[in-house]
PDB file of C-alpha atoms in Angstrom:
ATOM      1  CA  MET R   1     -28.700  26.353  43.501  1.00 85.00           C
ATOM      2  CA  ASN R   2     -28.745  22.334  44.233  1.00 86.00           C
ATOM      3  CA  ASP R   3     -30.760  21.930  40.590  1.00 89.00           C
ATOM      4  CA  LEU R   4     -28.010  23.902  39.092  1.00 90.00           C
ATOM      5  CA  VAL R   5     -25.357  21.940  40.546  1.00 90.00           C
ATOM      6  CA  ALA R   6     -27.083  18.719  39.414  1.00 90.00           C
ATOM      7  CA  ALA R   7     -27.537  20.068  36.247  1.00 90.00           C
ATOM      8  CA  ALA R   8     -23.739  21.013  36.001  1.00 88.00           C
ATOM      9  CA  LEU R   9     -22.317  17.876  37.001  1.00 90.00           C
ATOM     10  CA  ALA R  10     -24.841  16.090  34.422  1.00 90.00           C
ATOM     11  CA  ALA R  11     -23.644  17.974  31.712  1.00 89.00           C
ATOM     12  CA  ALA R  12     -20.027  17.762  32.714  1.00 87.00           C
ATOM     13  CA  LYS R  13     -20.224  13.904  32.769  1.00 87.00           C
ATOM     14  CA  GLU R  14     -21.946  13.515  29.399  1.00 89.00           C
ATOM     15  CA  ARG R  15     -19.563  15.896  27.811  1.00 87.00           C
ATOM     16  CA  GLY R  16     -16.207  14.315  29.531  1.00 84.00           C
ATOM     17  CA  GLN R  17     -15.377  17.836  31.100  1.00 81.00           C
ATOM     18  CA  ASP R  18     -14.811  19.501  34.176  1.00 81.00           C
ATOM     19  CA  VAL R  19     -17.481  21.522  34.997  1.00 84.00           C
ATOM     20  CA  ALA R  20     -15.552  24.827  34.513  1.00 82.00           C
ATOM     21  CA  ASP R  21     -15.113  23.739  30.935  1.00 79.00           C
ATOM     22  CA  VAL R  22     -18.927  23.088  30.059  1.00 84.00           C
ATOM     23  CA  PRO R  23     -20.533  26.035  28.102  1.00 83.00           C
ATOM     24  CA  LEU R  24     -23.195  27.728  30.096  1.00 83.00           C
ATOM     25  CA  THR R  25     -25.384  26.899  27.373  1.00 87.00           C
ATOM     26  CA  ALA R  26     -25.114  23.177  27.861  1.00 88.00           C
ATOM     27  CA  ILE R  27     -25.652  23.606  31.599  1.00 89.00           C
ATOM     28  CA  ALA R  28     -28.640  25.735  30.862  1.00 88.00           C
ATOM     29  CA  SER R  29     -29.937  22.923  28.504  1.00 89.00           C
ATOM     30  CA  ALA R  30     -29.504  20.291  31.098  1.00 90.00           C
ATOM     31  CA  ALA R  31     -31.393  22.299  33.534  1.00 90.00           C
ATOM     32  CA  GLY R  32     -34.216  22.821  31.471  1.00 91.00           C
ATOM     33  CA  MET R  33     -34.017  26.728  30.752  1.00 87.00           C
ATOM     34  CA  SER R  34     -32.360  29.503  28.729  1.00 85.00           C
ATOM     35  CA  ARG R  35     -28.928  30.987  29.090  1.00 81.00           C
ATOM     36  CA  SER R  36     -30.289  34.013  30.040  1.00 77.00           C
ATOM     37  CA  THR R  37     -32.362  32.506  32.702  1.00 84.00           C
ATOM     38  CA  LEU R  38     -29.304  30.802  33.858  1.00 85.00           C
ATOM     39  CA  LEU R  39     -27.397  33.767  33.824  1.00 80.00           C
ATOM     40  CA  ARG R  40     -30.046  35.606  35.835  1.00 78.00           C
ATOM     41  CA  ARG R  41     -30.251  33.064  38.662  1.00 87.00           C
ATOM     42  CA  LEU R  42     -26.426  33.455  38.884  1.00 87.00           C
ATOM     43  CA  GLY R  43     -26.431  37.096  39.225  1.00 81.00           C
ATOM     44  CA  GLY R  44     -24.516  37.242  35.687  1.00 73.00           C
ATOM     45  CA  SER R  45     -21.521  35.265  36.174  1.00 74.00           C
ATOM     46  CA  ARG R  46     -20.788  31.658  36.554  1.00 77.00           C
ATOM     47  CA  ALA R  47     -18.583  32.190  39.645  1.00 79.00           C
ATOM     48  CA  PRO R  48     -21.200  31.100  42.026  1.00 86.00           C
ATOM     49  CA  LEU R  49     -21.927  28.290  40.303  1.00 87.00           C
ATOM     50  CA  ASP R  50     -18.301  26.918  40.439  1.00 84.00           C
ATOM     51  CA  GLU R  51     -18.143  28.046  43.980  1.00 84.00           C
ATOM     52  CA  ALA R  52     -21.476  25.749  44.414  1.00 88.00           C
ATOM     53  CA  VAL R  53     -20.091  22.771  42.785  1.00 87.00           C
ATOM     54  CA  ARG R  54     -16.747  23.166  44.537  1.00 82.00           C
ATOM     55  CA  GLN R  55     -18.733  23.124  47.970  1.00 84.00           C
ATOM     56  CA  ALA R  56     -20.740  19.623  46.893  1.00 86.00           C
ATOM     57  CA  GLY R  57     -17.154  17.899  46.761  1.00 82.00           C
ATOM     58  CA  VAL R  58     -16.355  18.339  43.352  1.00 82.00           C
ATOM     59  CA  ASP R  59     -13.639  20.091  41.745  1.00 78.00           C
ATOM     60  CA  PRO R  60     -14.934  22.243  38.807  1.00 77.00           C
ATOM     61  CA  GLY R  61     -11.533  22.560  37.391  1.00 71.00           C
ATOM     62  CA  GLY R  62     -10.015  25.188  34.994  1.00 64.00           C
ATOM     63  CA  ARG R  63      -6.823  23.349  35.099  1.00 64.00           C
ATOM     64  CA  PRO R  64      -6.547  20.283  32.642  1.00 70.00           C
ATOM     65  CA  PRO R  65      -9.796  18.651  33.251  1.00 76.00           C
ATOM     66  CA  VAL R  66      -9.957  16.060  36.215  1.00 82.00           C
ATOM     67  CA  ARG R  67     -10.328  13.371  33.427  1.00 87.00           C
ATOM     68  CA  GLU R  68      -7.149  13.805  31.940  1.00 86.00           C
ATOM     69  CA  ARG R  69      -5.081  14.600  35.074  1.00 87.00           C
ATOM     70  CA  ALA R  70      -6.599  11.299  36.652  1.00 91.00           C
ATOM     71  CA  ILE R  71      -5.588   8.710  33.908  1.00 92.00           C
ATOM     72  CA  GLU R  72      -2.318  10.025  33.474  1.00 91.00           C
ATOM     73  CA  ALA R  73      -1.552   9.976  37.515  1.00 93.00           C
ATOM     74  CA  ALA R  74      -3.479   6.547  37.623  1.00 94.00           C
ATOM     75  CA  GLY R  75      -1.288   5.371  34.757  1.00 92.00           C
ATOM     76  CA  ARG R  76       1.964   6.403  36.450  1.00 93.00           C
ATOM     77  CA  LEU R  77       0.599   4.608  40.026  1.00 95.00           C
ATOM     78  CA  VAL R  78      -0.519   1.570  37.955  1.00 94.00           C
ATOM     79  CA  ALA R  79       2.961   1.170  36.454  1.00 92.00           C
ATOM     80  CA  GLU R  80       4.732   1.749  40.097  1.00 92.00           C
ATOM     81  CA  ARG R  81       2.366  -0.317  42.095  1.00 92.00           C
ATOM     82  CA  GLY R  82       0.198  -2.520  40.239  1.00 90.00           C
ATOM     83  CA  LEU R  83      -3.451  -2.604  39.825  1.00 90.00           C
ATOM     84  CA  ALA R  84      -4.059  -4.087  43.502  1.00 88.00           C
ATOM     85  CA  GLY R  85      -2.077  -1.179  45.009  1.00 90.00           C
ATOM     86  CA  VAL R  86      -3.957   1.897  43.150  1.00 93.00           C
ATOM     87  CA  THR R  87      -6.578   3.253  45.355  1.00 93.00           C
ATOM     88  CA  LEU R  88      -9.036   6.238  44.166  1.00 93.00           C
ATOM     89  CA  ASP R  89      -7.529   8.113  47.317  1.00 92.00           C
ATOM     90  CA  ALA R  90      -4.196   7.637  46.023  1.00 94.00           C
ATOM     91  CA  VAL R  91      -5.185   8.837  42.441  1.00 93.00           C
ATOM     92  CA  ALA R  92      -7.030  11.934  43.545  1.00 90.00           C
ATOM     93  CA  ASP R  93      -4.021  12.802  45.949  1.00 90.00           C
ATOM     94  CA  ARG R  94      -1.484  12.413  42.779  1.00 89.00           C
ATOM     95  CA  ALA R  95      -3.899  14.149  40.452  1.00 87.00           C
ATOM     96  CA  GLY R  96      -4.674  17.027  42.936  1.00 81.00           C
ATOM     97  CA  CYS R  97      -8.660  16.501  42.238  1.00 82.00           C
ATOM     98  CA  SER R  98     -11.287  15.728  45.212  1.00 82.00           C
ATOM     99  CA  LEU R  99     -12.608  11.789  45.485  1.00 86.00           C
ATOM    100  CA  PRO R 100     -16.308  12.966  44.450  1.00 85.00           C
ATOM    101  CA  SER R 101     -14.530  14.178  41.196  1.00 83.00           C
ATOM    102  CA  LEU R 102     -13.574  10.710  40.515  1.00 88.00           C
ATOM    103  CA  HIS R 103     -16.633   9.133  41.070  1.00 87.00           C
ATOM    104  CA  THR R 104     -18.464  11.536  39.094  1.00 85.00           C
ATOM    105  CA  VAL R 105     -16.113  11.540  35.902  1.00 87.00           C
ATOM    106  CA  PHE R 106     -15.563   7.433  36.077  1.00 90.00           C
ATOM    107  CA  GLU R 107     -18.098   5.998  38.063  1.00 86.00           C
ATOM    108  CA  GLY R 108     -15.811   4.083  40.235  1.00 87.00           C
ATOM    109  CA  ARG R 109     -12.376   2.370  40.027  1.00 89.00           C
ATOM    110  CA  ASP R 110     -13.415  -0.361  37.398  1.00 89.00           C
ATOM    111  CA  GLY R 111     -14.056   2.648  35.153  1.00 90.00           C
ATOM    112  CA  LEU R 112     -10.947   4.698  35.974  1.00 92.00           C
ATOM    113  CA  PHE R 113      -8.760   1.433  34.971  1.00 92.00           C
ATOM    114  CA  ALA R 114     -10.506   1.027  32.048  1.00 90.00           C
ATOM    115  CA  ALA R 115     -10.376   4.683  30.827  1.00 91.00           C
ATOM    116  CA  VAL R 116      -6.498   3.956  31.875  1.00 92.00           C
ATOM    117  CA  PHE R 117      -6.014   0.932  29.390  1.00 90.00           C
ATOM    118  CA  LEU R 118      -7.512   2.868  26.516  1.00 88.00           C
ATOM    119  CA  GLN R 119      -5.432   5.596  26.753  1.00 88.00           C
ATOM    120  CA  TYR R 120      -2.296   3.159  26.958  1.00 90.00           C
ATOM    121  CA  GLY R 121      -3.082  -0.158  25.719  1.00 90.00           C
ATOM    122  CA  PRO R 122      -2.845  -0.996  21.986  1.00 92.00           C
ATOM    123  CA  LEU R 123      -6.779  -0.428  21.157  1.00 92.00           C
ATOM    124  CA  PRO R 124      -6.562   3.126  19.778  1.00 91.00           C
ATOM    125  CA  ASP R 125      -3.494   2.651  17.259  1.00 92.00           C
ATOM    126  CA  LEU R 126      -5.053  -1.245  16.201  1.00 94.00           C
ATOM    127  CA  GLU R 127      -8.368   0.310  15.251  1.00 94.00           C
ATOM    128  CA  THR R 128      -6.486   3.021  13.605  1.00 93.00           C
ATOM    129  CA  LEU R 129      -4.634   0.473  11.479  1.00 94.00           C
ATOM    130  CA  ALA R 130      -7.835  -1.941  10.751  1.00 95.00           C
ATOM    131  CA  ALA R 131      -9.251   1.309   9.355  1.00 94.00           C
ATOM    132  CA  ASP R 132      -6.312   1.838   6.716  1.00 94.00           C
ATOM    133  CA  PRO R 133      -4.589  -1.803   6.640  1.00 95.00           C
ATOM    134  CA  PRO R 134      -1.709  -2.309   4.819  1.00 95.00           C
ATOM    135  CA  GLU R 135      -1.931  -4.190   1.467  1.00 92.00           C
ATOM    136  CA  SER R 136       0.297  -7.374   1.762  1.00 94.00           C
ATOM    137  CA  LEU R 137      -0.085  -9.950   4.667  1.00 95.00           C
ATOM    138  CA  GLU R 138       3.552 -10.052   5.727  1.00 95.00           C
ATOM    139  CA  ASP R 139       3.250  -5.769   6.388  1.00 96.00           C
ATOM    140  CA  THR R 140       0.051  -6.282   8.315  1.00 96.00           C
ATOM    141  CA  VAL R 141       1.463  -8.765  10.588  1.00 96.00           C
ATOM    142  CA  ARG R 142       4.731  -6.538  10.983  1.00 96.00           C
ATOM    143  CA  ALA R 143       2.167  -3.416  11.770  1.00 96.00           C
ATOM    144  CA  ILE R 144       0.248  -5.829  14.324  1.00 96.00           C
ATOM    145  CA  HIS R 145       3.120  -6.876  16.129  1.00 96.00           C
ATOM    146  CA  ARG R 146       4.699  -3.008  16.040  1.00 94.00           C
ATOM    147  CA  THR R 147       1.465  -2.140  17.658  1.00 93.00           C
ATOM    148  CA  PHE R 148       1.283  -4.175  20.622  1.00 94.00           C
ATOM    149  CA  ALA R 149       5.252  -4.172  21.157  1.00 92.00           C
ATOM    150  CA  ALA R 150       4.732  -0.543  21.455  1.00 89.00           C
ATOM    151  CA  ALA R 151       1.853  -0.398  24.286  1.00 90.00           C
ATOM    152  CA  PHE R 152       3.706  -3.245  26.293  1.00 89.00           C
ATOM    153  CA  ASP R 153       6.909  -1.479  26.025  1.00 84.00           C
ATOM    154  CA  GLY R 154       6.014   2.365  26.406  1.00 82.00           C
ATOM    155  CA  GLU R 155       6.046   4.209  29.727  1.00 85.00           C
ATOM    156  CA  PRO R 156       4.227   4.453  31.880  1.00 89.00           C
ATOM    157  CA  ARG R 157       4.244   0.495  31.658  1.00 89.00           C
ATOM    158  CA  VAL R 158       0.778   0.048  32.165  1.00 91.00           C
ATOM    159  CA  VAL R 159      -0.039  -2.938  29.996  1.00 92.00           C
ATOM    160  CA  PRO R 160       2.364  -5.130  31.871  1.00 92.00           C
ATOM    161  CA  ALA R 161       1.030  -4.358  35.076  1.00 92.00           C
ATOM    162  CA  VAL R 162      -2.649  -5.400  33.746  1.00 91.00           C
ATOM    163  CA  PHE R 163      -1.397  -8.478  32.403  1.00 89.00           C
ATOM    164  CA  ALA R 164       0.255  -9.051  35.895  1.00 89.00           C
ATOM    165  CA  ASP R 165      -2.871  -8.680  37.758  1.00 90.00           C
ATOM    166  CA  LEU R 166      -4.509 -10.735  35.027  1.00 88.00           C
ATOM    167  CA  PHE R 167      -2.540 -13.660  35.743  1.00 86.00           C
ATOM    168  CA  GLY R 168      -2.397 -13.325  39.292  1.00 85.00           C
ATOM    169  CA  ARG R 169      -6.133 -12.624  40.192  1.00 85.00           C
ATOM    170  CA  PRO R 170      -8.553 -14.063  37.477  1.00 82.00           C
ATOM    171  CA  ASP R 171     -11.368 -12.069  38.700  1.00 85.00           C
ATOM    172  CA  GLY R 172      -9.692  -8.688  39.565  1.00 85.00           C
ATOM    173  CA  PRO R 173      -9.807  -5.522  37.873  1.00 86.00           C
ATOM    174  CA  ALA R 174      -7.767  -6.475  34.975  1.00 89.00           C
ATOM    175  CA  ALA R 175      -9.856  -9.653  34.276  1.00 88.00           C
ATOM    176  CA  ARG R 176     -13.213  -7.395  34.014  1.00 87.00           C
ATOM    177  CA  MET R 177     -10.778  -4.915  32.134  1.00 85.00           C
ATOM    178  CA  MET R 178     -10.038  -7.095  29.492  1.00 85.00           C
ATOM    179  CA  ALA R 179     -13.663  -8.586  29.257  1.00 85.00           C
ATOM    180  CA  ALA R 180     -14.798  -4.986  28.414  1.00 85.00           C
ATOM    181  CA  HIS R 181     -12.370  -4.296  25.776  1.00 88.00           C
ATOM    182  CA  LEU R 182     -11.834  -7.961  24.163  1.00 89.00           C
ATOM    183  CA  PRO R 183     -14.669  -7.738  21.701  1.00 92.00           C
ATOM    184  CA  ARG R 184     -13.386  -4.228  20.141  1.00 92.00           C
ATOM    185  CA  LEU R 185      -9.529  -5.873  20.120  1.00 94.00           C
ATOM    186  CA  PHE R 186     -11.047  -9.031  17.971  1.00 95.00           C
ATOM    187  CA  GLU R 187     -13.267  -6.702  15.948  1.00 96.00           C
ATOM    188  CA  GLY R 188      -9.992  -4.778  14.900  1.00 96.00           C
ATOM    189  CA  LEU R 189      -7.546  -8.099  14.575  1.00 96.00           C
ATOM    190  CA  SER R 190     -10.744  -9.637  12.671  1.00 96.00           C
ATOM    191  CA  ARG R 191     -10.728  -6.843  10.082  1.00 96.00           C
ATOM    192  CA  LEU R 192      -6.836  -7.442   9.729  1.00 97.00           C
ATOM    193  CA  LEU R 193      -6.729 -10.900   9.697  1.00 96.00           C
ATOM    194  CA  LEU R 194      -9.655 -12.322   8.266  1.00 96.00           C
ATOM    195  CA  PRO R 195      -9.473 -10.755   4.740  1.00 96.00           C
ATOM    196  CA  HIS R 196      -6.403 -12.652   4.214  1.00 96.00           C
ATOM    197  CA  VAL R 197      -8.229 -15.912   5.033  1.00 95.00           C
ATOM    198  CA  GLU R 198     -10.981 -15.007   2.581  1.00 95.00           C
ATOM    199  CA  ALA R 199      -8.235 -14.148   0.082  1.00 93.00           C
ATOM    200  CA  GLY R 200      -6.233 -17.892   0.786  1.00 94.00           C
ATOM    201  CA  ARG R 201      -3.417 -16.153   2.210  1.00 94.00           C
ATOM    202  CA  LEU R 202      -3.867 -17.608   5.786  1.00 95.00           C
ATOM    203  CA  ARG R 203      -4.769 -20.756   6.883  1.00 95.00           C
ATOM    204  CA  PRO R 204      -8.520 -20.695   8.005  1.00 95.00           C
ATOM    205  CA  LEU R 205      -8.009 -21.338  11.676  1.00 95.00           C
ATOM    206  CA  PRO R 206     -10.431 -20.083  14.358  1.00 95.00           C
ATOM    207  CA  LEU R 207      -9.962 -16.471  15.016  1.00 94.00           C
ATOM    208  CA  PRO R 208      -8.786 -16.747  18.641  1.00 94.00           C
ATOM    209  CA  VAL R 209      -6.172 -19.127  17.577  1.00 95.00           C
ATOM    210  CA  LEU R 210      -4.690 -17.144  14.579  1.00 95.00           C
ATOM    211  CA  VAL R 211      -4.630 -14.199  17.249  1.00 95.00           C
ATOM    212  CA  GLN R 212      -3.011 -16.340  19.882  1.00 95.00           C
ATOM    213  CA  LEU R 213      -0.467 -17.919  17.573  1.00 95.00           C
ATOM    214  CA  LEU R 214       0.160 -14.108  16.353  1.00 96.00           C
ATOM    215  CA  LEU R 215       0.528 -12.572  19.694  1.00 95.00           C
ATOM    216  CA  GLY R 216       1.849 -15.070  22.377  1.00 94.00           C
ATOM    217  CA  PRO R 217       5.280 -15.429  21.533  1.00 93.00           C
ATOM    218  CA  LEU R 218       5.126 -11.363  21.281  1.00 93.00           C
ATOM    219  CA  VAL R 219       3.356 -11.027  24.754  1.00 92.00           C
ATOM    220  CA  ASN R 220       5.782 -13.613  26.339  1.00 92.00           C
ATOM    221  CA  HIS R 221       9.032 -11.842  24.810  1.00 92.00           C
ATOM    222  CA  VAL R 222       8.078  -8.452  25.509  1.00 91.00           C
ATOM    223  CA  LEU R 223       6.911  -9.044  29.343  1.00 89.00           C
ATOM    224  CA  LEU R 224      10.167 -11.372  30.173  1.00 89.00           C
ATOM    225  CA  ARG R 225      12.287  -8.776  28.136  1.00 87.00           C
ATOM    226  CA  PRO R 226      13.085  -6.483  31.215  1.00 86.00           C
ATOM    227  CA  VAL R 227      14.428  -9.713  33.063  1.00 86.00           C
ATOM    228  CA  LEU R 228      16.268 -11.341  30.042  1.00 85.00           C
ATOM    229  CA  GLU R 229      18.392  -8.152  28.825  1.00 83.00           C
ATOM    230  CA  PRO R 230      20.514  -7.948  32.251  1.00 85.00           C
ATOM    231  CA  ALA R 231      20.948 -12.004  32.076  1.00 82.00           C
ATOM    232  CA  LEU R 232      21.718 -12.151  28.172  1.00 81.00           C
ATOM    233  CA  GLY R 233      22.955  -9.174  27.261  1.00 76.00           C
ATOM    234  CA  ALA R 234      24.265  -9.228  23.763  1.00 76.00           C
ATOM    235  CA  GLY R 235      22.599 -12.635  23.332  1.00 80.00           C
ATOM    236  CA  LEU R 236      19.098 -10.763  23.302  1.00 87.00           C
ATOM    237  CA  PRO R 237      18.431  -9.154  20.004  1.00 89.00           C
ATOM    238  CA  PRO R 238      17.232  -5.699  19.685  1.00 90.00           C
ATOM    239  CA  LEU R 239      13.527  -5.511  20.080  1.00 90.00           C
ATOM    240  CA  ASP R 240      13.101  -4.715  16.320  1.00 92.00           C
ATOM    241  CA  GLU R 241      14.868  -7.585  15.055  1.00 93.00           C
ATOM    242  CA  ALA R 242      12.688  -9.856  17.371  1.00 92.00           C
ATOM    243  CA  LEU R 243       9.928  -8.440  16.185  1.00 94.00           C
ATOM    244  CA  ASP R 244      11.136  -9.686  12.597  1.00 94.00           C
ATOM    245  CA  LEU R 245      11.714 -12.791  13.631  1.00 95.00           C
ATOM    246  CA  PHE R 246       8.298 -13.162  15.119  1.00 95.00           C
ATOM    247  CA  VAL R 247       6.773 -12.160  11.895  1.00 95.00           C
ATOM    248  CA  GLU R 248       8.941 -14.764  10.267  1.00 96.00           C
ATOM    249  CA  ALA R 249       8.006 -17.267  12.495  1.00 95.00           C
ATOM    250  CA  TYR R 250       4.189 -16.463  12.347  1.00 96.00           C
ATOM    251  CA  LEU R 251       3.949 -16.312   8.682  1.00 96.00           C
ATOM    252  CA  ARG R 252       5.926 -19.748   8.062  1.00 95.00           C
ATOM    253  CA  ALA R 253       3.261 -21.346  10.782  1.00 94.00           C
ATOM    254  CA  VAL R 254       0.059 -20.130   9.226  1.00 95.00           C
ATOM    255  CA  SER R 255       0.470 -18.482   5.683  1.00 93.00           C
ATOM    256  CA  LEU R 256      -0.468 -20.298   2.528  1.00 90.00           C
ATOM    257  CA  PRO R 257       1.192 -19.765  -0.939  1.00 79.00           C
ATOM    258  CA  GLY R 258      -0.890 -17.490  -3.011  1.00 61.00           C
ATOM    259  CA  PRO R 259      -1.050 -14.471  -5.231  1.00 52.00           C
ATOM    260  CA  GLY R 260       0.467 -11.348  -3.438  1.00 45.00           C
ATOM    261  CA  HIS R 261       2.363 -13.182  -0.889  1.00 45.00           C
ATOM    262  CA  ARG R 262       6.009 -13.762  -0.620  1.00 49.00           C
ATOM    263  CA  ASN R 263       7.114 -16.353   1.465  1.00 47.00           C
ATOM    264  CA  PRO R 264       9.659 -15.972   4.125  1.00 47.00           C
TER     265      PRO R 264
END
């Protein structure tokens, strides 16, 4: 049975699913046998395999997949405690799964944090935007600002916690997470900004500088907003108005007059 357990765990990991959600055909393929042979060895039912997986210390599932439950649980714990305060034991307890399940699915704490950032960070929406960008520079900049503002301001507040860890521990898990995702982030931003550089609408500055000018004021504002709101009250504009001001400021700083561009 040990070989079948190993095959089931391998198939589950490859597909990003709980063992209970992996078709027997996929488990049989991972074990190097036919589905009918697998069923004969199991006595006609997958129940013995699920029980053997459970005895090996891994929850076979049947509820929402361990991956989904763990990412949701970890996201809320990160928002509550910060990255430094989140352990795999705490995530397993909150998600109702076993510690070996987390190691199987995520290969450790950094892998779990990377999945959490991908779920709650700006990258998926940024890549969707880059696949079908607005035509005008102004609309492009506004869409980028809204994408990042939504990630910073959304619940659970994972992204602010990631930045807090990044500023406090330059060699911590947030730094490793950012290093893993930065190439994709910059790829998406380059697809959105560089066509406007080539068309003569944006100053030909290095991409990292264009990105820092674009996102620096926004990130600073959204991170500090929970502190500023109680102190400034009505003196602080609503977030949507603040975004429009940042868009206008960015365009005044880096845009060039040209066809199809309206200078604010």
